[in-house]
Structures are given as C-alpha cells and as structure tokens.
Amino acid sequence: MTPIGAIEALPLGRALRDSHTLLGAVATVHLLGVGLLFGSIVVLDLRLLGLSRSISVRRLAAHVLPWTALGFLLIVPTGLTMFVAHAGRLIASRLFALKMGLIFAGAVNAAAFHAGAFRSSPAWDTERMPPSAARAAGAISLVVWISVIVCGRMLVARIQGG
Ligand code: HEM
C-alpha cells in the first residue's frame, strides 16, 4: 500500500467518508476558520491599500492579527483532517497543489510585509497614503486569499462530483 493509501485507510478517513455529519462538522469548523482569517485580514489589506486612513494601521494590525492567527489555528487541523478522507484524490489534484502553493505564498507575503514595510509604519500610521510596498502587500494578500478560497470551494465541488 502506498503511504497515501495508508493515510486514506486510517480509521479517521473511513469514519469521515462514512459520516456526512462528521465530515460536515469538520468542514464547518474549517469554514469558520476561513471566515475569521479572511474577515480579519481583508480589513487590514484595505487599510494598506489606502482606505480609511483615519484609522491607525498599527492599532488595526494589533487588533485583527490575533484573530487571523486564531483562524489559521482552526483551519490547519481541520484541513488536514479533511485531507485524510480523500488523500489519494487530493494529492493527485493540481488544484490542491495550487491551493497549498498559494497558502505558502500568502504566508511569505505576510512575513515579508512584517519584516519590511510594516517596520516603517510609525511614519505613515494615520492620514498618510501607505508606501507602495505596503500597498503591494495588501493587494497580493487579497488576491492570494481569495484564490485560496476559490481553490478550496472548487476542490469540494470536484470531489463531490466524483
Ligand atoms: C493546511 C492548510 C489547509 C489544508 C490542508 C486544507 C484542506 C482542505 C480540504 C481537504 C478541503 C476539502 C476538500 C474535500 O472535500 O476533500 C478544504 C476545503 C476548503 N478549504 Fe481548505 N485547507 C487548508 C487551508 C485553507 C485556507 C487557508 C483557506 C482559505 C483562506 C481554505 C479554504 C477552504 C474552503 C473555502 C473550502 C471549501 C469548504 C466547503 O465548501 O465546504 N483552506 N480544505
């Protein structure tokens, strides 16, 4: 048996495939995490693009980023759990590889922003147009996370379609 076949054959995988309620519950927590991650990051991204400039970037980031982290904490274990149910088909899917690559790109973009443009944020904290590096980070983040959601939704549609 291949390693992926062994993952799919785990009792957890079988239980998830046998129970729509269980799979639905895990997917619901995954989606709550997605809502929290995307809902929190989108307001910061829009601020980085130059909207609502009366709001302090630093205070907004301090407020939303713990919620983004909590969203990720809900997403990762539930995503891995759902992976177990359909490991074979997912690992063979280019869409799944694209989704994982995009998540990596989103994390790199966030890390680069924090190590780079965010350090100079006291100079453009309120009323000023954020520098181009910050605007680029906000735009990339929006595109990447929306694309991850599209990939996730399309994967479910394909797997349910057989
Ligand atoms: C370690 C990271 C992640 C893993 C392993 C993962 C895995 C999965 C899997 C296996 C599915 C279900 C596909 C199926 O039916 O088998 C799924 C669904 C989904 N994922 Fe993820 N995911 C991860 C992160 C994310 C992130 C960061 C987002 C969005 C920001 C996201 C958005 C979605 C969406 C929207 C769905 C569709 C849910 C539904 O319609 O029920 N995922 N994910």
PDB file of N, CA and C in Angstrom, residues 10 12-13 53 60 66 121 123 126 129 142 151 154-155:
ATOM      1  N   LEU A  10      -6.798   5.013   7.134  1.00  0.00           N
ATOM      2  CA  LEU A  10      -6.871   5.200   8.594  1.00  0.00           C
ATOM      3  C   LEU A  10      -8.335   5.184   9.045  1.00  0.00           C
ATOM      4  N   LEU A  12      -9.833   7.160  10.862  1.00  0.00           N
ATOM      5  CA  LEU A  12     -10.380   8.525  10.744  1.00  0.00           C
ATOM      6  C   LEU A  12     -10.902   8.784   9.329  1.00  0.00           C
ATOM      7  N   GLY A  13     -10.118   8.354   8.328  1.00  0.00           N
ATOM      8  CA  GLY A  13     -10.527   8.566   6.938  1.00  0.00           C
ATOM      9  C   GLY A  13     -11.826   7.839   6.642  1.00  0.00           C
ATOM     10  N   ARG A  53      -8.062  56.016   6.061  1.00  0.00           N
ATOM     11  CA  ARG A  53      -6.742  56.427   6.554  1.00  0.00           C
ATOM     12  C   ARG A  53      -6.767  57.103   7.925  1.00  0.00           C
ATOM     13  N   LEU A  60      -4.880  48.898  14.196  1.00  0.00           N
ATOM     14  CA  LEU A  60      -5.729  47.950  13.463  1.00  0.00           C
ATOM     15  C   LEU A  60      -5.029  46.593  13.355  1.00  0.00           C
ATOM     16  N   PRO A  66      -4.335  38.840  15.869  1.00  0.00           N
ATOM     17  CA  PRO A  66      -4.606  37.670  16.714  1.00  0.00           C
ATOM     18  C   PRO A  66      -5.802  36.850  16.206  1.00  0.00           C
ATOM     19  N   SER A 121       5.994  51.742   9.646  1.00  0.00           N
ATOM     20  CA  SER A 121       4.598  52.184   9.770  1.00  0.00           C
ATOM     21  C   SER A 121       4.392  53.378  10.716  1.00  0.00           C
ATOM     22  N   ALA A 123       5.727  56.067  10.529  1.00  0.00           N
ATOM     23  CA  ALA A 123       5.790  57.250   9.663  1.00  0.00           C
ATOM     24  C   ALA A 123       4.523  57.432   8.819  1.00  0.00           C
ATOM     25  N   THR A 126      -1.254  57.103  10.371  1.00  0.00           N
ATOM     26  CA  THR A 126      -2.586  57.667  10.096  1.00  0.00           C
ATOM     27  C   THR A 126      -2.461  58.760   9.033  1.00  0.00           C
ATOM     28  N   MET A 129      -0.879  58.219   2.822  1.00  0.00           N
ATOM     29  CA  MET A 129      -1.000  57.072   1.911  1.00  0.00           C
ATOM     30  C   MET A 129       0.113  56.075   2.254  1.00  0.00           C
ATOM     31  N   LEU A 142      -4.906  40.150  -0.719  1.00  0.00           N
ATOM     32  CA  LEU A 142      -6.310  39.997  -1.140  1.00  0.00           C
ATOM     33  C   LEU A 142      -6.438  38.962  -2.250  1.00  0.00           C
ATOM     34  N   CYS A 151     -10.027  27.954  -4.755  1.00  0.00           N
ATOM     35  CA  CYS A 151      -9.470  26.592  -4.907  1.00  0.00           C
ATOM     36  C   CYS A 151     -10.175  25.620  -3.960  1.00  0.00           C
ATOM     37  N   MET A 154     -13.662  24.903  -5.196  1.00  0.00           N
ATOM     38  CA  MET A 154     -13.669  24.100  -6.421  1.00  0.00           C
ATOM     39  C   MET A 154     -13.267  22.654  -6.148  1.00  0.00           C
ATOM     40  N   LEU A 155     -12.351  22.480  -5.174  1.00  0.00           N
ATOM     41  CA  LEU A 155     -11.947  21.120  -4.803  1.00  0.00           C
ATOM     42  C   LEU A 155     -13.132  20.328  -4.265  1.00  0.00           C
TER      43      LEU A 155
END
